[in-house]
GROMACS .gro file of C-alpha atoms in nm:
model
  289
    1MET     CA    1   5.123  11.075  16.998
    2VAL     CA    2   5.241  11.042  16.640
    3LYS     CA    3   5.114  10.747  16.451
    4LYS     CA    4   5.355  10.555  16.237
    5ARG     CA    5   5.264  10.510  15.879
    6LYS     CA    6   5.225  10.163  15.760
    7ARG     CA    7   5.464  10.059  15.486
    8SER     CA    8   5.292  10.028  15.156
    9ASN     CA    9   5.326   9.721  14.951
   10VAL     CA   10   5.559   9.890  14.704
   11SER     CA   11   5.795   9.598  14.699
   12GLU     CA   12   5.510   9.369  14.607
   13VAL     CA   13   5.410   9.596  14.319
   14VAL     CA   14   5.767   9.616  14.194
   15ALA     CA   15   5.800   9.242  14.219
   16ALA     CA   16   5.481   9.200  14.024
   17VAL     CA   17   5.614   9.399  13.728
   18PRO     CA   18   5.774   9.156  13.484
   19LYS     CA   19   6.143   9.225  13.429
   20LYS     CA   20   6.290   9.259  13.086
   21ASP     CA   21   6.529   9.001  12.958
   22ASP     CA   22   6.866   9.119  13.090
   23ALA     CA   23   7.063   8.854  12.905
   24ALA     CA   24   7.319   9.013  12.672
   25PRO     CA   25   7.289   8.917  12.307
   26GLU     CA   26   7.545   8.677  12.171
   27ARG     CA   27   7.858   8.855  12.045
   28PRO     CA   28   7.918   8.821  11.670
   29VAL     CA   29   8.215   8.635  11.529
   30ARG     CA   30   8.532   8.843  11.481
   31THR     CA   31   8.675   8.822  11.127
   32LEU     CA   32   8.948   8.999  10.929
   33LEU     CA   33   8.698   9.264  10.820
   34GLY     CA   34   8.548   9.316  11.163
   35TRP     CA   35   8.248   9.158  11.334
   36LYS     CA   36   8.015   8.920  11.153
   37ASP     CA   37   7.672   8.832  11.284
   38LYS     CA   38   7.604   8.461  11.305
   39ASN     CA   39   7.233   8.505  11.230
   40GLU     CA   40   7.269   8.753  10.947
   41ASN     CA   41   7.115   8.503  10.701
   42ASN     CA   42   6.826   8.406  10.931
   43VAL     CA   43   6.518   8.601  10.829
   44ASP     CA   44   6.312   8.505  11.134
   45ASP     CA   45   6.568   8.647  11.378
   46ASP     CA   46   6.583   8.973  11.182
   47VAL     CA   47   6.207   9.008  11.198
   48GLU     CA   48   6.203   8.949  11.573
   49VAL     CA   49   6.475   9.210  11.629
   50ILE     CA   50   6.284   9.466  11.423
   51ASP     CA   51   5.970   9.399  11.628
   52ASN     CA   52   6.162   9.469  11.947
   53GLY     CA   53   6.264   9.811  11.811
   54VAL     CA   54   6.637   9.736  11.774
   55SER     CA   55   6.828   9.772  11.447
   56PRO     CA   56   6.902   9.431  11.286
   57PHE     CA   57   7.245   9.544  11.167
   58PHE     CA   58   7.557   9.537  11.381
   59ARG     CA   59   7.730   9.872  11.397
   60ASN     CA   60   8.102   9.854  11.332
   61LYS     CA   61   8.298   9.969  11.636
   62GLU     CA   62   8.643   9.861  11.522
   63LYS     CA   63   8.914  10.116  11.604
   64VAL     CA   64   9.250  10.178  11.439
   65LEU     CA   65   9.552  10.297  11.635
   66VAL     CA   66   9.767  10.546  11.439
   67THR     CA   67  10.112  10.630  11.573
   68CYS     CA   68  10.467  10.694  11.454
   69SER     CA   69  10.828  10.642  11.555
   70ARG     CA   70  11.051  10.894  11.728
   71ARG     CA   71  11.260  11.142  11.529
   72ILE     CA   72  11.008  11.155  11.247
   73VAL     CA   73  11.046  11.454  11.014
   74TYR     CA   74  10.773  11.716  10.985
   75ARG     CA   75  10.675  11.616  10.629
   76TYR     CA   76  10.590  11.259  10.725
   77ARG     CA   77  10.423  11.376  11.047
   78HIS     CA   78  10.191  11.597  10.843
   79LEU     CA   79  10.109  11.299  10.622
   80MET     CA   80  10.013  11.097  10.930
   81LEU     CA   81   9.789  11.379  11.054
   82ASN     CA   82   9.621  11.396  10.712
   83ILE     CA   83   9.540  11.026  10.731
   84VAL     CA   84   9.409  11.071  11.086
   85SER     CA   85   9.171  11.340  10.961
   86LEU     CA   86   9.038  11.097  10.698
   87LEU     CA   87   8.976  10.808  10.940
   88PRO     CA   88   8.687  10.877  11.179
   89HIS     CA   89   8.743  10.549  11.367
   90CYS     CA   90   9.110  10.598  11.460
   91LYS     CA   91   9.289  10.674  11.786
   92LYS     CA   92   9.624  10.850  11.830
   93ASP     CA   93   9.900  10.773  12.075
   94ASN     CA   94  10.249  10.890  12.169
   95LYS     CA   95  10.555  10.813  11.960
   96VAL     CA   96  10.711  10.468  11.988
   97GLU     CA   97  11.082  10.391  11.978
   98SER     CA   98  11.178  10.210  11.659
   99LYS     CA   99  11.352   9.900  11.797
  100GLU     CA  100  11.336   9.527  11.752
  101THR     CA  101  11.079   9.505  12.035
  102LYS     CA  102  10.843   9.758  11.877
  103GLY     CA  103  10.601   9.479  11.780
  104ALA     CA  104  10.531   9.376  12.139
  105THR     CA  105  10.502   9.740  12.246
  106LEU     CA  106  10.254   9.823  11.971
  107ASN     CA  107  10.044   9.513  12.038
  108GLU     CA  108  10.021   9.616  12.403
  109LEU     CA  109   9.921   9.971  12.309
  110VAL     CA  110   9.654   9.840  12.071
  111GLU     CA  111   9.509   9.628  12.350
  112LEU     CA  112   9.514   9.918  12.598
  113LYS     CA  113   9.341  10.149  12.350
  114ASN     CA  114   9.077   9.884  12.274
  115CYS     CA  115   9.165   9.878  11.904
  116SER     CA  116   9.185   9.595  11.653
  117SER     CA  117   9.421   9.739  11.388
  118CYS     CA  118   9.732   9.955  11.381
  119LEU     CA  119   9.902  10.195  11.139
  120PHE     CA  120  10.263  10.259  11.239
  121PHE     CA  121  10.473  10.517  11.051
  122GLU     CA  122  10.840  10.430  11.093
  123CYS     CA  123  11.100  10.689  10.986
  124ARG     CA  124  11.463  10.588  10.937
  125LYS     CA  125  11.768  10.807  10.875
  126ALA     CA  126  11.532  11.109  10.855
  127LYS     CA  127  11.481  11.018  10.488
  128ASP     CA  128  11.294  10.689  10.447
  129LEU     CA  129  10.936  10.629  10.562
  130TYR     CA  130  10.793  10.281  10.619
  131LEU     CA  131  10.427  10.207  10.694
  132TRP     CA  132  10.327   9.905  10.901
  133MET     CA  133   9.965   9.794  10.863
  134ALA     CA  134   9.872   9.519  11.109
  135LYS     CA  135   9.572   9.335  11.248
  136CYS     CA  136   9.640   9.290  11.617
  137PRO     CA  137   9.721   9.073  11.797
  138ASN     CA  138   9.720   8.771  11.563
  139GLY     CA  139   9.801   8.932  11.227
  140PRO     CA  140   9.847   8.947  10.936
  141SER     CA  141  10.067   9.253  10.885
  142VAL     CA  142  10.217   9.432  10.584
  143LYS     CA  143  10.524   9.652  10.556
  144PHE     CA  144  10.525   9.926  10.289
  145LEU     CA  145  10.781  10.175  10.164
  146VAL     CA  146  10.616  10.517  10.134
  147SER     CA  147  10.738  10.740   9.851
  148ALA     CA  148  10.624  11.039   9.645
  149VAL     CA  149  10.461  11.205   9.947
  150HIS     CA  150  10.243  11.513   9.891
  151THR     CA  151  10.041  11.639  10.188
  152MET     CA  152   9.712  11.827  10.181
  153GLU     CA  153   9.886  12.153  10.268
  154GLU     CA  154  10.111  12.120   9.963
  155LEU     CA  155   9.843  12.023   9.713
  156LYS     CA  156   9.578  12.278   9.821
  157LEU     CA  157   9.301  12.090   9.640
  158THR     CA  158   8.948  12.228   9.617
  159GLY     CA  159   8.786  11.906   9.738
  160ASN     CA  160   8.611  11.902  10.074
  161HIS     CA  161   8.439  11.631  10.273
  162LEU     CA  162   8.225  11.591  10.580
  163LYS     CA  163   8.432  11.554  10.895
  164GLY     CA  164   8.392  11.199  11.020
  165SER     CA  165   8.283  11.047  10.689
  166ARG     CA  166   8.459  10.738  10.560
  167PRO     CA  167   8.679  10.763  10.250
  168LEU     CA  168   8.602  10.598   9.916
  169LEU     CA  169   8.845  10.329   9.802
  170THR     CA  170   8.885  10.211   9.443
  171PHE     CA  171   9.088   9.906   9.337
  172SER     CA  172   9.215   9.799   8.997
  173SER     CA  173   9.156   9.453   8.850
  174ASN     CA  174   9.505   9.343   8.962
  175PHE     CA  175   9.375   9.305   9.319
  176GLU     CA  176   9.162   9.008   9.206
  177LYS     CA  177   9.441   8.803   9.044
  178ASP     CA  178   9.697   8.698   9.305
  179ALA     CA  179   9.647   8.589   9.665
  180HIS     CA  180   9.870   8.857   9.820
  181TRP     CA  181   9.683   9.135   9.637
  182LYS     CA  182   9.351   8.995   9.760
  183LEU     CA  183   9.486   8.997  10.116
  184LEU     CA  184   9.597   9.359  10.081
  185LYS     CA  185   9.252   9.454   9.950
  186GLU     CA  186   9.081   9.290  10.247
  187MET     CA  187   9.307   9.477  10.490
  188LEU     CA  188   9.247   9.813  10.320
  189LEU     CA  189   8.867   9.777  10.292
  190GLN     CA  190   8.634   9.973  10.521
  191ILE     CA  191   8.323   9.815  10.667
  192SER     CA  192   8.011   9.926  10.474
  193VAL     CA  193   7.705   9.961  10.695
  194PRO     CA  194   7.370   9.904  10.514
  195HIS     CA  195   7.147  10.211  10.504
  196ASN     CA  196   6.773  10.236  10.541
  197GLU     CA  197   6.542  10.259  10.244
  198SER     CA  198   6.496  10.632  10.302
  199ASP     CA  199   6.872  10.692  10.288
  200LYS     CA  200   6.919  10.534   9.947
  201LEU     CA  201   6.983  10.752   9.646
  202PRO     CA  202   6.722  10.758   9.370
  203ARG     CA  203   6.790  10.594   9.037
  204GLY     CA  204   7.037  10.789   8.832
  205GLY     CA  205   7.177  10.956   9.142
  206LEU     CA  206   7.519  10.800   9.108
  207ASP     CA  207   7.550  10.924   8.751
  208LYS     CA  208   7.500  11.281   8.866
  209MET     CA  209   7.760  11.256   9.141
  210THR     CA  210   8.117  11.375   9.082
  211LEU     CA  211   8.428  11.291   9.284
  212ILE     CA  212   8.677  11.564   9.377
  213GLU     CA  213   9.020  11.474   9.512
  214VAL     CA  214   9.092  11.574   9.871
  215GLY     CA  215   9.446  11.438   9.917
  216PRO     CA  216   9.703  11.346  10.035
  217ARG     CA  217   9.900  11.168   9.762
  218PHE     CA  218  10.159  10.899   9.829
  219CYS     CA  219  10.279  10.569   9.684
  220LEU     CA  220  10.289  10.245   9.882
  221ASN     CA  221  10.542   9.985   9.769
  222PRO     CA  222  10.478   9.650   9.946
  223ILE     CA  223  10.791   9.488  10.088
  224LYS     CA  224  10.672   9.186  10.287
  225ILE     CA  225  10.352   9.033  10.420
  226PHE     CA  226  10.386   8.858  10.756
  227GLY     CA  227  10.157   8.599  10.911
  228GLY     CA  228  10.168   8.758  11.257
  229SER     CA  229  10.134   9.107  11.397
  230PHE     CA  230  10.455   9.305  11.322
  231GLY     CA  231  10.642   8.983  11.243
  232GLY     CA  232  10.604   8.611  11.209
  233PRO     CA  233  10.634   8.385  10.903
  234THR     CA  234  10.676   8.560  10.568
  235LEU     CA  235  10.374   8.501  10.347
  236TYR     CA  236  10.492   8.713  10.054
  237GLU     CA  237  10.809   8.902   9.960
  238ASN     CA  238  10.823   9.152   9.676
  239PRO     CA  239  11.096   9.035   9.433
  240PHE     CA  240  11.114   9.378   9.265
  241TYR     CA  241  11.175   9.575   9.583
  242VAL     CA  242  11.498   9.776   9.600
  243SER     CA  243  11.588   9.936   9.932
  244PRO     CA  244  11.658  10.312   9.946
  245ASN     CA  245  12.011  10.241  10.072
  246GLN     CA  246  12.092  10.053   9.751
  247ILE     CA  247  11.946  10.335   9.541
  248ARG     CA  248  12.161  10.593   9.721
  249ALA     CA  249  12.469  10.370   9.683
  250LEU     CA  250  12.411  10.349   9.307
  251GLN     CA  251  12.374  10.726   9.286
  252LYS     CA  252  12.705  10.773   9.470
  253LYS     CA  253  12.875  10.535   9.230
  254LYS     CA  254  12.745  10.738   8.937
  255LYS     CA  255  12.879  11.059   9.090
  256SER     CA  256  13.216  10.900   9.159
  257GLY     CA  257  13.221  10.778   8.798
  258LYS     CA  258  13.189  11.137   8.676
  259PHE     CA  259  13.497  11.244   8.872
  260ALA     CA  260  13.694  10.945   8.742
  261LYS     CA  261  13.599  11.041   8.386
  262LYS     CA  262  13.732  11.395   8.443
  263VAL     CA  263  14.065  11.261   8.575
  264LYS     CA  264  14.102  11.025   8.279
  265ALA     CA  265  14.024  11.304   8.033
  266LYS     CA  266  14.290  11.525   8.195
  267THR     CA  267  14.557  11.253   8.172
  268ARG     CA  268  14.466  11.183   7.809
  269ARG     CA  269  14.506  11.553   7.732
  270LYS     CA  270  14.855  11.558   7.887
  271MET     CA  271  14.959  11.245   7.699
  272HIS     CA  272  14.834  11.400   7.374
  273GLU     CA  273  15.032  11.720   7.436
  274MET     CA  274  15.349  11.521   7.509
  275SER     CA  275  15.312  11.306   7.196
  276ASN     CA  276  15.232  11.604   6.974
  277PRO     CA  277  15.464  11.892   7.079
  278LEU     CA  278  15.421  12.234   6.916
  279GLU     CA  279  15.683  12.374   6.678
  280PRO     CA  280  15.901  12.658   6.819
  281ASP     CA  281  15.769  13.007   6.738
  282GLU     CA  282  16.013  13.229   6.539
  283PHE     CA  283  15.863  13.554   6.668
  284ALA     CA  284  15.842  13.454   7.033
  285ASP     CA  285  16.146  13.670   7.132
  286MET     CA  286  16.061  13.968   6.911
  287TRP     CA  287  15.890  14.183   7.174
  288LYS     CA  288  16.128  14.100   7.456
  289TYR     CA  289  16.365  14.383   7.560
   0.00000   0.00000   0.00000
């Protein structure tokens, strides 16, 4: 006969252990710059969080989707890859067709990739490059014309940086004057996470540091600022913007003007020769047999 073991009171012991609070903490408020903690100014809450062993600072987990349009040339594709290497919090995706419905397609891709921002490189006529910078899905968004492109492979600079580190942005005083420049600055800023006391540099450390350029180099000319994502009401329009098509048309007119000048000069020469005929040469028939 085999005796059955009696079940131990394991369930009672487990039930007696007090469970931890499984309630999820309240999600911070989402702003243009990312997530903002509601209780960031409350000192008592910070102290309680530190006692529990959890960091009082919210870690930024915002992601940026970086993609481009179809039929993009290799030069602009290399520029996009350079920017991807500089942004540790970005995600890549397949090329998107540059149509009127690209805004809805990109907003859907941003939502599927769990991102909050988007950088879209749009190439037209295999010559012109436009950069869309948008906060999805509610906006705002900015459209730039990209010019004077120099990739990292072309520059071959000596600067180097840690893979995954965030870039350093510097702004001139013009970004504090007008409202549209302030909006552009807020969209370009990266979230700065406070460091611990041990991570801080000693006094005089910043004076000893030197900055070395990594690249790439390019110029962004703002065209329009929209209230929505990839569209919507126009908040600002650059009055000094000239499209590349107009620039090429002016260059063609200049070239056609050169040809017209040559034709006019030739006709003037003929008219001058007809009005001033040469006198007959007395010795013209001397050497004829």
